Coordinates of C-alpha atoms in Angstrom, one line a residue:
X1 CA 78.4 103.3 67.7
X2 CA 80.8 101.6 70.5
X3 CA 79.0 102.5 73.9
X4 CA 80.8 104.8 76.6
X5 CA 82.2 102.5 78.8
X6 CA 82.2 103.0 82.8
X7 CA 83.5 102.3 86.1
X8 CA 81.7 103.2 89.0
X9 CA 83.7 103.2 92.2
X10 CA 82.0 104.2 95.5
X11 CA 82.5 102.4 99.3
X12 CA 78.4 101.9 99.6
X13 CA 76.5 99.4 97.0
X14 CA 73.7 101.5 96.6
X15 CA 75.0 103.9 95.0
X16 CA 76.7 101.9 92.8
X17 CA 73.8 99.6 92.0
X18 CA 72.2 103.2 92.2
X19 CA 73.9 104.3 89.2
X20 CA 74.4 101.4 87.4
X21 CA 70.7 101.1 86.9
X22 CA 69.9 104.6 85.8
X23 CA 73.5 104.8 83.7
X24 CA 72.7 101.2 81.9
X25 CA 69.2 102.5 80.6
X26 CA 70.6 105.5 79.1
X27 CA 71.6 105.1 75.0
X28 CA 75.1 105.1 74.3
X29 CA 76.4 104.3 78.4
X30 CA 77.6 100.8 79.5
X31 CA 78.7 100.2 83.2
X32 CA 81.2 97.5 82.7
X33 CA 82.0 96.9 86.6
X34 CA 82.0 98.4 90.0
X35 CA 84.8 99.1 92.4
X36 CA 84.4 99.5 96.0
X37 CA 87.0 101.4 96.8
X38 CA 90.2 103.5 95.7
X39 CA 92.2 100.7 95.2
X40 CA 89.9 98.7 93.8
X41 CA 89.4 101.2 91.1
X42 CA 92.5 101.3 90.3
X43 CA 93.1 97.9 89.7
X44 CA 89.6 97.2 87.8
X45 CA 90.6 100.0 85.2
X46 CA 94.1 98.3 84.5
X47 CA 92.2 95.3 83.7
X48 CA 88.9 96.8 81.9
X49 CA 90.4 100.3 80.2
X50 CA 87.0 101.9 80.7
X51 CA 86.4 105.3 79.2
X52 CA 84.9 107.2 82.5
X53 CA 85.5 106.4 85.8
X54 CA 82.5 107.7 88.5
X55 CA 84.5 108.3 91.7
X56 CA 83.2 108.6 94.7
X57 CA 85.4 110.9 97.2
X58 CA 85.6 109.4 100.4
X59 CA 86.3 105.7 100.1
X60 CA 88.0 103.1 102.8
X61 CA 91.9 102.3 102.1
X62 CA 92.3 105.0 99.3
X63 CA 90.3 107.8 98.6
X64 CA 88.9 109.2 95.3
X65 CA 91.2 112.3 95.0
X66 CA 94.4 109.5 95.0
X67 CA 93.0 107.4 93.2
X68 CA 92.0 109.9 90.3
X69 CA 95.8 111.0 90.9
X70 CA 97.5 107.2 90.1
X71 CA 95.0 106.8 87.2
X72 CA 95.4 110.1 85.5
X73 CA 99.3 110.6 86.1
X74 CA 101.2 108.1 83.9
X75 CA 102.0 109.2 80.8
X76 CA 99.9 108.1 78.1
X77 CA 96.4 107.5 80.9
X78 CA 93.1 108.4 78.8
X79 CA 90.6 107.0 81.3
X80 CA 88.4 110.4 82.3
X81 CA 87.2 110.7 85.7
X82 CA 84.1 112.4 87.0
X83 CA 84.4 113.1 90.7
X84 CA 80.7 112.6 92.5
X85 CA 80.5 113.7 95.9
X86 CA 77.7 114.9 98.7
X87 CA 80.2 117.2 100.1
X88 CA 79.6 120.4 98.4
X89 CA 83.1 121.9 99.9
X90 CA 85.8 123.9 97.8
X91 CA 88.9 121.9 99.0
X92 CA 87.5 118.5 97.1
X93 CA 87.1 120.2 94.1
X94 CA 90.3 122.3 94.2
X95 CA 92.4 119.0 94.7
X96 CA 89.9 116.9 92.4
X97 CA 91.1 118.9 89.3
X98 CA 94.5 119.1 90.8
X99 CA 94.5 115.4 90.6
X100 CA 93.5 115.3 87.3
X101 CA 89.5 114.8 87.1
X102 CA 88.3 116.2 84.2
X103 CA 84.6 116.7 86.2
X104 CA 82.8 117.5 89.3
X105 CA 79.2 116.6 90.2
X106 CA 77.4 116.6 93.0
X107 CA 75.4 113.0 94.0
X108 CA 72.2 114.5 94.4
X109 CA 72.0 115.5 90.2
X110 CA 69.5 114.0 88.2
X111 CA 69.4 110.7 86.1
X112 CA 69.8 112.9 82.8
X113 CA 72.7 115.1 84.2
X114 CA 74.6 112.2 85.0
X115 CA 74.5 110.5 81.5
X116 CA 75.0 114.3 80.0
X117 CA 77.8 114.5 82.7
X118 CA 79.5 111.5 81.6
X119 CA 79.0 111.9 77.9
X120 CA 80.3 115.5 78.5
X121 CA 83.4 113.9 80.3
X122 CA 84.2 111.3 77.8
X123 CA 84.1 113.9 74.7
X124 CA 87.2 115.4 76.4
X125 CA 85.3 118.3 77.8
X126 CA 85.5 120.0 81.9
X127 CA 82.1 119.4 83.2
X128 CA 81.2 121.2 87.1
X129 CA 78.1 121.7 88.8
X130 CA 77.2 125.0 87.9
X131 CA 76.7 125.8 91.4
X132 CA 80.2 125.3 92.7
X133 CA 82.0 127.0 89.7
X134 CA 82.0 130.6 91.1
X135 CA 83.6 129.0 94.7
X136 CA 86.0 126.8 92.4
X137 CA 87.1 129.6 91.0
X138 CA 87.5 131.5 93.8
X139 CA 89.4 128.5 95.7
X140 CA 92.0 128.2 92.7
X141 CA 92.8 132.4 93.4
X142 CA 92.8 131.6 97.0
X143 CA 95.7 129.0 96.7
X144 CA 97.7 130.1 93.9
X145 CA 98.7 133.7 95.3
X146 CA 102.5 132.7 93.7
X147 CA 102.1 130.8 89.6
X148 CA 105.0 128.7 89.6
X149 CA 107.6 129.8 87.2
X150 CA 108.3 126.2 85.1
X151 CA 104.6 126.5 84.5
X152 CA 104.3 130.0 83.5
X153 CA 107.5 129.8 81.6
X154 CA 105.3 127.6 79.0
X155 CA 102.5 130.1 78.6
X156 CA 105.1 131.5 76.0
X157 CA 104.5 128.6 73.8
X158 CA 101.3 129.9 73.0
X159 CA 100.0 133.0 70.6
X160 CA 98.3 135.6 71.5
X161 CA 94.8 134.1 69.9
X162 CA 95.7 130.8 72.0
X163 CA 96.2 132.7 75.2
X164 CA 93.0 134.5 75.2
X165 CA 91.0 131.0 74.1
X166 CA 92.8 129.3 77.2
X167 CA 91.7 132.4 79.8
X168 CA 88.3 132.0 78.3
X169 CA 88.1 128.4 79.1
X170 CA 89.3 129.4 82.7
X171 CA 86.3 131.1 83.0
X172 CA 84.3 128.2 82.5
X173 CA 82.9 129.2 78.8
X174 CA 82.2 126.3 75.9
X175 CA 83.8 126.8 72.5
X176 CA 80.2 128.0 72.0
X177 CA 80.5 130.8 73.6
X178 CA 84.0 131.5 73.0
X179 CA 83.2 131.8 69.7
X180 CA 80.7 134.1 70.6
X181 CA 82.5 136.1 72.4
X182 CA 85.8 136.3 69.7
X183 CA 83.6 136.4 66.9
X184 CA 85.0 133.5 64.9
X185 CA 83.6 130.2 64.0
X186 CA 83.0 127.5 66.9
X187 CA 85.1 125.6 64.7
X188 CA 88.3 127.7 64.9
X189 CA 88.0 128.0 68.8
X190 CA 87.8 123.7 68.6
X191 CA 91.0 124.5 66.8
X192 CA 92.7 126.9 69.0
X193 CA 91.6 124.3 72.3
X194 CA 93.4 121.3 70.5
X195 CA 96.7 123.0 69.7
X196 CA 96.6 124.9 73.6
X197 CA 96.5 121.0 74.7
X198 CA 98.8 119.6 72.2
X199 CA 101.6 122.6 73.1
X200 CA 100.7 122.7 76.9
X201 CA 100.7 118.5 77.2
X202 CA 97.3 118.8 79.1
X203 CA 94.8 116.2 78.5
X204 CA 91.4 118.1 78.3
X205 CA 89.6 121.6 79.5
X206 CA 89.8 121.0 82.9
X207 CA 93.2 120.5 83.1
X208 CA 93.8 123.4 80.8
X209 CA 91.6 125.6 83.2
X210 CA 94.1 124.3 85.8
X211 CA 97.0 125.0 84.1
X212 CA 95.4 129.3 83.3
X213 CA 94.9 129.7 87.3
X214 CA 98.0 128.0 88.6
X215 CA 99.9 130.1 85.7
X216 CA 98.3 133.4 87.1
X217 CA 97.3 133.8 83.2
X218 CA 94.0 134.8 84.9
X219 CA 92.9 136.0 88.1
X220 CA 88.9 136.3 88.9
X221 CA 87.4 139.8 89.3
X222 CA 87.4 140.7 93.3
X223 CA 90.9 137.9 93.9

């Protein structure tokens, strides 16, 4: 089994060193390099392809939001990045996902919720710090009072069955419990998520979660 292959980028060595030792004991996980800034990182995953990028926020010369922007945007990018931060604040998680990070952890998680976090991540799958979902969720209503047309001109593409998988995965829930919650196999909803990407040209959940709130497809209870 080829190993999930990471970058670590993050302005103070110890926390890369940090999380190079407890990532490179972990089955399955090889850190392949270490960047020490925004830049840096951007140039280090042109010339290693890694599959996850770990990237810190705040960085010297360019920050972790841009950078997850320049390696995400181009058309044909599959590097994932996870977004680790200490600052526990709406705004970087709002304009993480914006950006196009497919996670969001918080620095202070454990050894094992950083390999599930980056094994999550890697599968194609949104991973947040369950403790920030709620205020992400109420940040994306905040700031999207108006869905922009082009976008919400494509919601159209999708069928009915489609549309009601893509507001469930909004709302933060796996295709276990979508499945669940439509009564159909886990199966069909892994189904239904890979034609809502292929049709909307989004690269994973998180972006497809994006994509539901800046739409106005779904608004949260109370926004």
């Amino acid at each position: 089994m080829t190993p999930i292959r990471v970058l670590i980028a993050d302005d103070q060595v110890m926390v890369r060193q940090g999380f190079t030792v407890l990532l490179n004991l972990e089955p399955g996980i090889e850190v392949i390099g270490q960047a020490v800034d925004g830049l840096d990182a951007v140039a280090q995953v042109a010339e290693l392809a890694p599959d996850v990028v770990l990237m810190d926020v705040r960085m010297p010369r360019l920050g972790g939001i841009e950078a997850t922007r320049q390696l995400t945007e181009p058309s044909g990018a599959t590097v994932k990045v996870l977004v680790l931060t200490t600052f526990d604040l709406d705004e970087y998680v709002y304009e993480a996902m914006r950006a196009g990070a497919s996670g969001f952890l918080l620095k202070d998680a454990s050894a094992a919720e950083l390999a599930q976090a980056v094994r999550v991540v890697a599968a194609g799958d949104a991973l947040l710090a369950p403790n920030i979902t709620k205020r992400l969720i109420a940040e994306f209503s905040r700031v999207t009072s108006s869905p922009r047309t082009p976008l919400k001109d494509r919601v159209g593409d999708l069928t009915e069955r489609e549309t009601e998988v893509l507001s469930l995965i909004a709302q933060g829930l796996s295709n276990g419990e979508i499945a669940e919650r439509l009564v159909v196999a886990e199966q069909t909803v892994k189904s239904h998520v890979g034609r809502i990407l292929v049709k909307l040209g989004l690269r994973d959940r998180t972006q497809a979660a994006v994509f539901a709130y800046e739409t106005g497809l779904i608004r949260p209870a109370g926004y």
